[in-house]
XYZ file of N, CA and C in Angstrom:
231
model
N 60.651 62.097 -75.677
C 59.880 61.726 -76.852
C 58.790 60.729 -76.494
N 59.150 59.677 -75.777
C 58.165 58.675 -75.378
C 57.125 59.287 -74.448
N 57.572 60.128 -73.519
C 56.656 60.785 -72.592
C 55.661 61.665 -73.355
N 56.103 62.353 -74.391
C 55.233 63.189 -75.210
C 54.173 62.349 -75.906
N 54.558 61.187 -76.430
C 53.588 60.300 -77.084
C 52.559 59.766 -76.085
N 53.008 59.436 -74.887
C 52.090 58.927 -73.869
C 51.095 60.006 -73.460
N 51.586 61.215 -73.209
C 50.700 62.313 -72.826
C 49.747 62.645 -73.976
N 50.235 62.626 -75.213
C 49.377 62.857 -76.379
C 48.288 61.809 -76.495
N 48.620 60.551 -76.205
C 47.623 59.480 -76.257
C 46.553 59.670 -75.188
N 46.964 60.078 -74.005
C 45.997 60.307 -72.922
C 45.089 61.484 -73.260
N 45.665 62.566 -73.775
C 44.862 63.726 -74.170
C 43.885 63.341 -75.276
N 44.342 62.574 -76.261
C 43.463 62.108 -77.336
C 42.364 61.199 -76.824
N 42.681 60.343 -75.866
C 41.666 59.450 -75.288
C 40.617 60.239 -74.522
N 41.047 61.261 -73.792
C 40.094 62.110 -73.071
C 39.192 62.840 -74.061
N 39.770 63.371 -75.123
C 38.977 64.055 -76.146
C 38.003 63.098 -76.826
N 38.446 61.876 -77.091
C 37.554 60.875 -77.681
C 36.419 60.515 -76.757
N 36.696 60.441 -75.462
C 35.640 60.138 -74.492
C 34.635 61.287 -74.405
N 35.123 62.516 -74.472
C 34.228 63.674 -74.412
C 33.328 63.729 -75.635
N 33.881 63.449 -76.806
C 33.102 63.528 -78.044
C 32.359 62.239 -78.378
N 32.670 61.156 -77.694
C 32.003 59.887 -77.961
C 32.617 59.098 -79.099
N 33.818 59.443 -79.521
C 34.506 58.742 -80.611
C 35.413 57.659 -80.053
N 35.454 56.516 -80.722
C 36.375 55.434 -80.379
C 37.090 55.028 -81.660
N 38.329 55.474 -81.809
C 39.047 55.223 -83.060
C 40.364 54.494 -82.895
N 40.909 54.333 -81.722
C 42.134 53.574 -81.547
C 43.303 54.402 -81.039
N 44.354 53.695 -80.684
C 45.516 54.318 -80.043
C 46.252 55.288 -80.955
N 46.490 54.910 -82.192
C 47.222 55.789 -83.107
C 46.454 57.081 -83.341
N 45.152 56.981 -83.529
C 44.337 58.185 -83.693
C 44.380 59.049 -82.439
N 44.347 58.417 -81.249
C 44.419 59.179 -80.005
C 45.728 59.945 -79.902
N 46.830 59.318 -80.281
C 48.133 59.992 -80.235
C 48.153 61.181 -81.192
N 47.713 60.959 -82.415
C 47.711 62.028 -83.412
C 46.767 63.145 -82.995
N 45.566 62.798 -82.526
C 44.607 63.808 -82.090
C 45.125 64.572 -80.883
N 45.790 63.884 -79.964
C 46.342 64.547 -78.787
C 47.451 65.514 -79.136
N 48.358 65.106 -80.000
C 49.470 65.984 -80.387
C 48.988 67.160 -81.243
N 48.113 66.876 -82.203
C 47.565 67.958 -83.024
C 46.695 68.876 -82.167
N 45.927 68.287 -81.266
C 45.077 69.081 -80.379
C 45.881 69.966 -79.456
N 47.038 69.495 -79.025
C 47.901 70.321 -78.184
C 48.368 71.552 -78.952
N 48.723 71.374 -80.200
C 49.155 72.515 -81.019
C 48.014 73.491 -81.258
N 46.861 72.949 -81.638
C 45.693 73.795 -81.909
C 45.241 74.513 -80.639
N 45.125 73.767 -79.553
C 44.645 74.342 -78.299
C 45.550 75.414 -77.749
N 46.856 75.195 -77.810
C 47.775 76.191 -77.294
C 47.827 77.425 -78.193
N 47.597 77.237 -79.487
C 47.553 78.389 -80.390
C 46.295 79.222 -80.136
N 45.172 78.555 -79.846
C 43.912 79.267 -79.633
C 43.758 79.799 -78.217
N 44.144 79.005 -77.222
C 43.832 79.333 -75.828
C 45.046 79.696 -74.978
N 46.250 79.607 -75.503
C 47.441 79.955 -74.740
C 47.946 78.794 -73.900
N 48.759 79.101 -72.905
C 49.401 78.076 -72.083
C 48.888 78.080 -70.647
N 47.589 78.163 -70.455
C 47.047 78.193 -69.094
C 47.005 76.788 -68.496
N 47.083 76.721 -67.211
C 46.977 75.440 -66.525
C 48.298 74.713 -66.411
N 48.242 73.510 -65.851
C 49.467 72.725 -65.655
C 50.088 72.295 -66.987
N 51.399 72.113 -66.953
C 52.165 71.788 -68.151
C 52.841 70.435 -67.950
N 52.561 69.481 -68.842
C 53.193 68.159 -68.789
C 53.765 67.862 -70.171
N 55.029 67.498 -70.219
C 55.727 67.143 -71.463
C 55.627 68.252 -72.506
N 55.662 69.507 -72.052
C 55.626 70.630 -72.972
C 54.242 70.971 -73.481
N 53.203 70.335 -72.928
C 51.832 70.590 -73.361
C 51.018 71.088 -72.178
N 50.379 72.242 -72.342
C 49.453 72.732 -71.325
C 48.194 71.875 -71.410
N 47.809 71.274 -70.308
C 46.785 70.233 -70.328
C 45.412 70.743 -70.752
N 44.921 71.806 -70.139
C 43.561 72.277 -70.424
C 43.404 72.719 -71.881
N 44.280 73.591 -72.411
C 44.144 73.953 -73.825
C 44.359 72.766 -74.766
N 45.209 71.822 -74.367
C 45.459 70.655 -75.211
C 44.211 69.787 -75.325
N 43.515 69.593 -74.227
C 42.279 68.801 -74.266
C 41.225 69.512 -75.101
N 41.076 70.827 -74.912
C 40.110 71.582 -75.715
C 40.453 71.520 -77.200
N 41.738 71.656 -77.525
C 42.167 71.561 -78.920
C 41.954 70.179 -79.496
N 42.192 69.137 -78.690
C 41.978 67.768 -79.162
C 40.496 67.501 -79.402
N 39.629 68.066 -78.571
C 38.184 67.929 -78.802
C 37.819 68.570 -80.136
N 38.403 69.722 -80.441
C 38.145 70.384 -81.721
C 38.642 69.521 -82.872
N 39.850 68.982 -82.746
C 40.420 68.137 -83.810
C 39.558 66.894 -84.023
N 39.162 66.223 -82.965
C 38.339 65.010 -83.084
C 36.983 65.352 -83.697
N 36.386 66.462 -83.299
C 35.091 66.857 -83.854
C 35.203 67.155 -85.352
N 36.266 67.826 -85.760
C 36.451 68.140 -87.184
C 36.681 66.861 -87.981
N 37.507 65.964 -87.470
C 37.767 64.697 -88.172
C 36.489 63.874 -88.271
N 35.714 63.803 -87.205
C 34.483 63.014 -87.257
C 33.457 63.660 -88.181
N 33.487 64.988 -88.308
C 32.587 65.664 -89.237
C 32.907 65.282 -90.680
N 34.202 65.264 -91.029
C 34.594 64.983 -92.403
C 34.631 63.496 -92.747
N 34.961 62.650 -91.784
C 35.119 61.221 -92.066
C 34.052 60.345 -91.443
N 33.065 60.922 -90.803
C 31.973 60.141 -90.224
C 32.371 59.508 -88.905
N 31.382 59.072 -88.202
C 31.617 58.440 -86.900
C 32.108 57.024 -87.060
N 32.993 56.617 -86.150
C 33.449 55.232 -86.118
C 32.365 54.372 -85.486
N 32.257 53.141 -85.941
C 31.221 52.258 -85.402
C 31.783 51.339 -84.374
């Protein structure tokens, strides 16, 4: 469980860095976990797998989640 949260936070942080968003640790965890679900549903389970999450699709899914959230809620300052 803890390992999943850590990996989700890292995936969310990478997605935030790619999109230019800086929203905090809790948002990174949520974006990483939601992005893992979205990415694996859209792109499958290609690439290395850590804590039950395929890394490449998870990062792509997290970028999509962060972009959608920033579209609806505006950019963080």
